[in-house]
Short mmCIF file of C-alpha atoms in Angstrom, two decimals:
data_model
loop_
_atom_site.label_atom_id
_atom_site.label_comp_id
_atom_site.label_asym_id
_atom_site.label_seq_id
_atom_site.Cartn_x
_atom_site.Cartn_y
_atom_site.Cartn_z
CA MET A 129 0.00 0.00 0.00
CA THR A 130 1.43 3.33 -1.02
CA GLY A 131 -1.27 5.37 0.63
CA LEU A 132 -1.77 7.49 -2.48
CA LEU A 133 -5.39 8.58 -2.81
CA LEU A 134 -5.56 8.51 -6.61
CA GLU A 135 -3.05 5.89 -7.67
CA ASN A 136 -3.61 4.66 -11.25
CA LYS A 137 -6.47 7.12 -11.80
CA ASN A 138 -6.74 9.22 -14.97
CA ALA A 139 -7.93 12.77 -14.35
CA VAL A 140 -9.03 15.44 -16.83
CA ILE A 141 -9.11 19.04 -15.63
CA HIS A 142 -10.59 21.73 -17.85
CA GLY A 143 -9.24 25.11 -16.83
CA GLY A 144 -6.16 23.27 -15.60
CA GLY A 145 -3.93 26.30 -16.02
CA GLY A 146 -6.01 28.47 -13.68
CA ALA A 147 -5.62 29.06 -9.97
CA ILE A 148 -8.02 26.38 -8.71
CA GLY A 149 -7.54 24.01 -11.67
CA GLY A 150 -3.77 24.20 -11.34
CA ALA A 151 -3.84 23.66 -7.57
CA VAL A 152 -6.08 20.62 -7.99
CA ALA A 153 -3.91 19.24 -10.81
CA ARG A 154 -0.79 19.44 -8.64
CA VAL A 155 -2.46 17.62 -5.75
CA PHE A 156 -4.04 14.99 -8.01
CA ALA A 157 -0.63 14.26 -9.52
CA ARG A 158 1.00 14.11 -6.08
CA GLU A 159 -1.64 11.56 -5.08
CA GLY A 160 -0.75 9.31 -8.00
CA ALA A 161 -3.14 10.36 -10.76
CA ARG A 162 -2.15 10.73 -14.38
CA VAL A 163 -3.31 14.26 -15.05
CA PHE A 164 -4.53 15.72 -18.34
CA ILE A 165 -4.92 19.50 -18.12
CA ALA A 166 -6.75 21.45 -20.80
CA GLY A 167 -7.19 25.17 -21.30
CA ARG A 168 -6.85 28.08 -23.70
CA THR A 169 -3.48 29.48 -22.57
CA GLN A 170 -0.47 27.25 -23.22
CA ALA A 171 1.85 29.26 -20.98
CA LYS A 172 -0.41 28.73 -17.97
CA LEU A 173 -0.76 25.02 -18.71
CA ASP A 174 3.01 24.72 -19.10
CA ALA A 175 3.62 26.38 -15.73
CA VAL A 176 1.40 23.84 -13.97
CA ALA A 177 2.92 20.98 -15.97
CA ARG A 178 6.46 22.03 -14.99
CA ASP A 179 5.54 21.96 -11.31
CA ILE A 180 3.98 18.52 -11.63
CA ALA A 181 6.89 17.10 -13.63
CA ALA A 182 9.43 18.57 -11.19
CA ALA A 183 7.66 16.76 -8.36
CA GLY A 184 7.77 13.47 -10.26
CA GLY A 185 4.16 13.46 -11.43
CA THR A 186 2.67 12.55 -14.79
CA VAL A 187 0.93 15.28 -16.79
CA GLU A 188 -0.09 16.11 -20.33
CA THR A 189 -1.40 19.44 -21.64
CA ALA A 190 -3.82 20.32 -24.42
CA LEU A 191 -5.08 23.58 -25.86
CA VAL A 192 -8.85 23.25 -25.82
CA ASP A 193 -11.59 25.87 -26.02
CA VAL A 194 -14.20 24.64 -23.56
CA PHE A 195 -17.00 26.20 -25.62
CA ASP A 196 -16.01 24.20 -28.72
CA GLN A 197 -17.99 21.00 -28.20
CA GLN A 198 -16.26 19.10 -30.98
CA ALA A 199 -12.83 20.01 -29.61
CA VAL A 200 -13.78 18.98 -26.07
CA ASP A 201 -15.20 15.69 -27.34
CA ALA A 202 -12.05 15.02 -29.38
CA HIS A 203 -9.82 15.72 -26.40
CA ALA A 204 -11.80 13.37 -24.17
CA ASP A 205 -11.66 10.68 -26.84
CA ALA A 206 -7.90 11.12 -27.16
CA VAL A 207 -7.35 10.93 -23.41
CA ALA A 208 -9.45 7.77 -23.16
CA ALA A 209 -7.59 6.22 -26.11
CA THR A 210 -4.23 7.04 -24.53
CA ALA A 211 -4.99 6.22 -20.90
CA GLY A 212 -7.68 3.59 -21.34
CA SER A 213 -10.32 5.48 -19.34
CA ILE A 214 -11.23 8.75 -17.70
CA ASP A 215 -11.74 8.23 -13.98
CA ILE A 216 -11.97 11.81 -12.67
CA ALA A 217 -13.04 15.06 -14.30
CA LEU A 218 -13.16 18.62 -13.00
CA ASN A 219 -14.42 21.72 -14.78
CA ALA A 220 -12.51 24.66 -13.24
CA VAL A 221 -13.14 27.07 -16.12
CA SER A 222 -13.76 30.72 -15.22
CA VAL A 223 -16.22 33.04 -16.94
CA MET A 224 -15.79 36.76 -16.30
CA HIS A 225 -19.04 38.35 -15.20
CA ASP A 226 -20.53 41.25 -13.27
CA GLN A 227 -20.74 41.43 -9.49
CA GLY A 228 -22.01 44.53 -7.75
CA THR A 229 -24.56 45.89 -10.24
CA LEU A 230 -28.20 45.96 -9.11
CA LEU A 231 -31.15 45.01 -11.31
CA ALA A 232 -31.99 48.58 -12.35
CA ASP A 233 -28.59 49.00 -13.98
CA LEU A 234 -27.90 45.39 -14.98
CA SER A 235 -28.19 44.55 -18.67
CA LEU A 236 -29.73 41.31 -19.88
CA GLU A 237 -26.41 40.43 -21.50
CA GLU A 238 -24.50 40.82 -18.22
CA PHE A 239 -27.16 38.88 -16.32
CA MET A 240 -26.96 35.99 -18.78
CA ARG A 241 -23.18 35.96 -19.20
CA PRO A 242 -22.31 33.71 -16.21
CA ILE A 243 -25.45 31.62 -16.56
CA ASP A 244 -24.81 30.78 -20.20
CA GLY A 245 -21.03 30.59 -19.85
CA PHE A 246 -20.69 28.40 -16.77
CA LEU A 247 -23.59 26.07 -17.57
CA ARG A 248 -22.72 25.73 -21.24
CA SER A 249 -19.14 24.73 -20.39
CA LEU A 250 -20.31 22.36 -17.66
CA PHE A 251 -22.71 20.61 -20.03
CA ILE A 252 -20.11 20.28 -22.79
CA THR A 253 -17.33 18.93 -20.55
CA SER A 254 -19.57 16.60 -18.54
CA LYS A 255 -21.08 15.05 -21.67
CA ALA A 256 -17.64 14.56 -23.20
CA VAL A 257 -16.05 12.78 -20.24
CA ALA A 258 -19.03 10.76 -19.02
CA ARG A 259 -18.89 8.59 -22.15
CA HIS A 260 -15.50 7.29 -21.01
CA MET A 261 -16.28 6.82 -17.32
CA GLY A 262 -17.69 4.29 -14.94
CA HIS A 263 -18.78 0.67 -15.16
CA LYS A 264 -15.89 -1.47 -13.87
CA ARG A 265 -13.79 1.60 -13.00
CA PRO A 266 -15.61 4.06 -10.71
CA GLY A 267 -15.93 7.52 -12.22
CA VAL A 268 -16.14 10.90 -10.50
CA VAL A 269 -17.29 14.22 -11.95
CA LEU A 270 -16.44 17.22 -9.77
CA THR A 271 -18.03 20.63 -10.26
CA LEU A 272 -17.36 24.04 -8.70
CA SER A 273 -19.93 26.53 -7.44
CA GLU A 274 -20.03 29.44 -5.00
CA PRO A 275 -21.97 30.51 -1.88
CA GLY A 276 -23.97 32.81 -4.17
CA ALA A 277 -26.03 29.69 -4.91
CA LYS A 278 -27.83 30.28 -1.60
CA LEU A 279 -26.96 33.80 -0.45
CA ALA A 280 -29.63 36.49 -0.57
CA VAL A 281 -27.66 39.67 -1.20
CA GLY A 282 -27.91 42.42 -3.77
CA GLY A 283 -25.74 42.82 -6.84
CA ILE A 284 -25.08 39.16 -7.71
CA LEU A 285 -28.17 38.22 -9.74
CA GLY A 286 -26.37 36.55 -12.63
CA HIS A 287 -23.64 35.12 -10.45
CA GLY A 288 -26.05 33.65 -7.89
CA VAL A 289 -28.36 32.13 -10.47
CA SER A 290 -25.40 30.55 -12.29
CA ALA A 291 -24.06 29.12 -9.01
CA ALA A 292 -27.44 27.66 -8.13
CA GLY A 293 -27.70 26.26 -11.65
CA LYS A 294 -24.34 24.52 -11.34
CA GLU A 295 -25.42 22.88 -8.10
CA ALA A 296 -28.75 21.77 -9.58
CA PHE A 297 -26.88 20.41 -12.62
CA SER A 298 -24.62 18.38 -10.31
CA ARG A 299 -27.52 16.87 -8.36
CA LEU A 300 -29.47 15.93 -11.48
CA LEU A 301 -26.40 14.55 -13.23
CA ALA A 302 -25.64 12.42 -10.17
CA ALA A 303 -29.02 10.75 -10.54
CA GLU A 304 -28.46 10.06 -14.24
CA LEU A 305 -24.93 8.72 -13.94
CA ALA A 306 -25.18 6.68 -10.73
CA PRO A 307 -26.35 3.48 -12.52
CA GLY A 308 -23.12 3.63 -14.53
CA ASN A 309 -20.93 3.72 -11.40
CA ILE A 310 -20.20 7.45 -11.72
CA ARG A 311 -20.41 9.84 -8.78
CA VAL A 312 -21.03 13.59 -9.15
CA ILE A 313 -20.05 15.96 -6.36
CA GLY A 314 -20.10 19.73 -6.23
CA ILE A 315 -17.47 21.75 -4.39
CA ARG A 316 -18.61 25.12 -3.06
CA PRO A 317 -15.68 27.26 -1.93
CA HIS A 318 -16.04 30.89 -0.96
CA ALA A 319 -13.77 33.49 -2.58
CA VAL A 320 -10.27 32.05 -2.29
CA VAL A 321 -7.84 34.20 -0.34
CA ASP A 322 -4.69 33.30 -2.29
CA ALA A 323 -6.28 32.91 -5.73
CA PRO A 324 -5.53 36.42 -7.07
CA ALA A 325 -1.83 35.96 -6.36
CA ALA A 326 -2.00 32.70 -8.35
CA GLY A 327 -3.39 34.52 -11.39
CA SER A 328 -7.11 34.07 -10.78
CA TYR A 329 -9.62 36.23 -12.62
CA THR A 330 -11.04 37.14 -9.20
CA LYS A 331 -8.43 39.90 -8.96
CA GLU A 332 -10.35 41.67 -11.72
CA LEU A 333 -13.76 40.34 -10.70
CA PHE A 334 -13.61 41.81 -7.19
CA GLY A 335 -11.95 45.07 -8.22
CA GLN A 336 -15.16 47.13 -8.21
CA THR A 337 -16.36 45.81 -4.87
CA ALA A 338 -12.98 46.28 -3.21
CA ALA A 339 -12.59 49.82 -4.54
CA ALA A 340 -16.05 50.75 -3.24
CA ALA A 341 -14.91 49.63 0.21
CA GLY A 342 -11.66 51.57 -0.09
CA GLN A 343 -9.56 48.40 -0.12
CA SER A 344 -7.34 46.46 -2.47
CA VAL A 345 -8.68 43.10 -3.57
CA GLN A 346 -6.16 41.32 -1.35
CA GLU A 347 -7.14 43.43 1.67
CA MET A 348 -10.78 42.64 1.02
CA LEU A 349 -10.06 38.91 0.90
CA GLU A 350 -8.05 39.05 4.11
CA SER A 351 -10.21 41.33 6.24
CA GLY A 352 -13.24 42.60 4.30
CA GLY A 353 -16.95 41.98 4.52
CA MET A 354 -16.80 38.49 3.04
CA VAL A 355 -14.37 37.47 5.77
CA GLU A 356 -16.59 38.89 8.50
CA GLY A 357 -19.50 36.95 7.06
CA THR A 358 -17.83 33.60 7.74
CA LEU A 359 -17.83 31.66 11.01
CA LEU A 360 -14.10 31.03 10.76
CA LYS A 361 -13.35 34.70 10.04
CA ARG A 362 -11.21 33.74 7.07
CA LEU A 363 -11.62 32.57 3.50
CA PRO A 364 -10.55 29.18 2.10
CA THR A 365 -7.17 28.58 0.47
CA LEU A 366 -6.28 26.92 -2.82
CA SER A 367 -4.61 24.13 -0.89
CA GLU A 368 -7.76 23.40 1.09
CA ILE A 369 -9.85 23.20 -2.07
CA ALA A 370 -7.34 20.96 -3.85
CA GLU A 371 -6.91 18.60 -0.90
CA THR A 372 -10.69 18.29 -0.53
CA ALA A 373 -11.07 17.62 -4.25
CA ALA A 374 -8.52 14.81 -4.05
CA PHE A 375 -10.40 13.15 -1.20
CA LEU A 376 -13.77 13.48 -2.95
CA ALA A 377 -12.31 12.02 -6.14
CA SER A 378 -10.86 9.06 -4.25
CA ASP A 379 -12.47 5.73 -3.40
CA ARG A 380 -12.46 6.82 0.25
CA ALA A 381 -15.41 9.07 -0.58
CA GLY A 382 -17.12 6.27 -2.49
CA ALA A 383 -20.49 6.72 -0.74
CA MET A 384 -20.75 10.41 -1.66
CA THR A 385 -22.71 11.57 -4.67
CA GLY A 386 -25.38 14.13 -5.50
CA THR A 387 -24.15 16.44 -2.77
CA ILE A 388 -22.20 19.66 -2.27
CA ALA A 389 -18.99 19.90 -0.26
CA ASN A 390 -19.31 23.22 1.54
CA LEU A 391 -15.95 25.01 1.71
CA SER A 392 -17.39 28.45 2.49
CA ALA A 393 -15.62 28.72 5.90
CA GLY A 394 -19.06 28.97 7.46
CA ALA A 395 -20.51 31.71 5.24
CA LEU A 396 -23.24 29.16 4.66
CA VAL A 397 -24.19 26.46 7.14
CA ASP A 398 -26.04 23.34 6.00
#
C-alpha cells in the first residue's frame, strides 16, 4: 500500500492552467493520478505541468476551447484512447461576469453571461467525459460553485443564479450517472484568499467591490466583509480546495454523490 489517494487514476481538468484548476492538478498528480490538463493558454498550462513534472508526477497538456464542443469531445476521446479510461473530471473554467450591479442598472447580457457561460461549459465537458467513465472503474465528476447559490444579497443576480444552476446540474447529473458507477459531487468554496496571487480572474472580478470599500482586492479577501460573514473569520485557500477535491475524487469518498462539499468557511451552514 502506497497510501496514495488517486493511484492509477486518470484525471481530466478543464481550466487546468487556472488558480483552482492548477492547484487541484498538482495535488491529483501528487496523489498518483495521471493528469490531463486542458485550457486556452499554453503558458499557464506549461507552468502547472512544470511543477507537476518537477515533483515526479505525470501530466499532459492540451489547448482546448471549452466552448467548442467538438474540440472537447475530441480531447476526451484522445485521453481515453491514450490512458484507457477517464476516472476523474473537474471543470474549473472561469467566466468573467458582473458582481455589484443591481437590477436597475444590470443589462440582460451581463445577467446571462455567467449563466450561459458556466452552464454551457459544464454541459459540454460533462457530456464529453461521461462517455468514457464508470462501469468497472468508478468515475467521478467534480463541479465548482459558489456561496452565491444560496446567499440572498444584492448585486449578484447573474452570479447567484449561475451558481445555483451549477449545483442543480450536479444533483441531477448524479441521478443520471449513478447506474453507470459514476459519482457527481459539487465543491462550493467561498472566494479564495490566495487565488488572485495565483493569477485568478477574481483579482479583476472583485476590483469594483474592493474599490467601493476603499480596499485592495487582497485586503478585502483578508479582512473585508466576506471574511466577516464567515464563522471562521477567514476565506478558504487553494490548498484546502485541492486537498478536498482529491479526497472526494478518491475511493475513500465512495459513498458520496449528488451532494455539495461546503468550503465556504461557514458563510453558509447546511
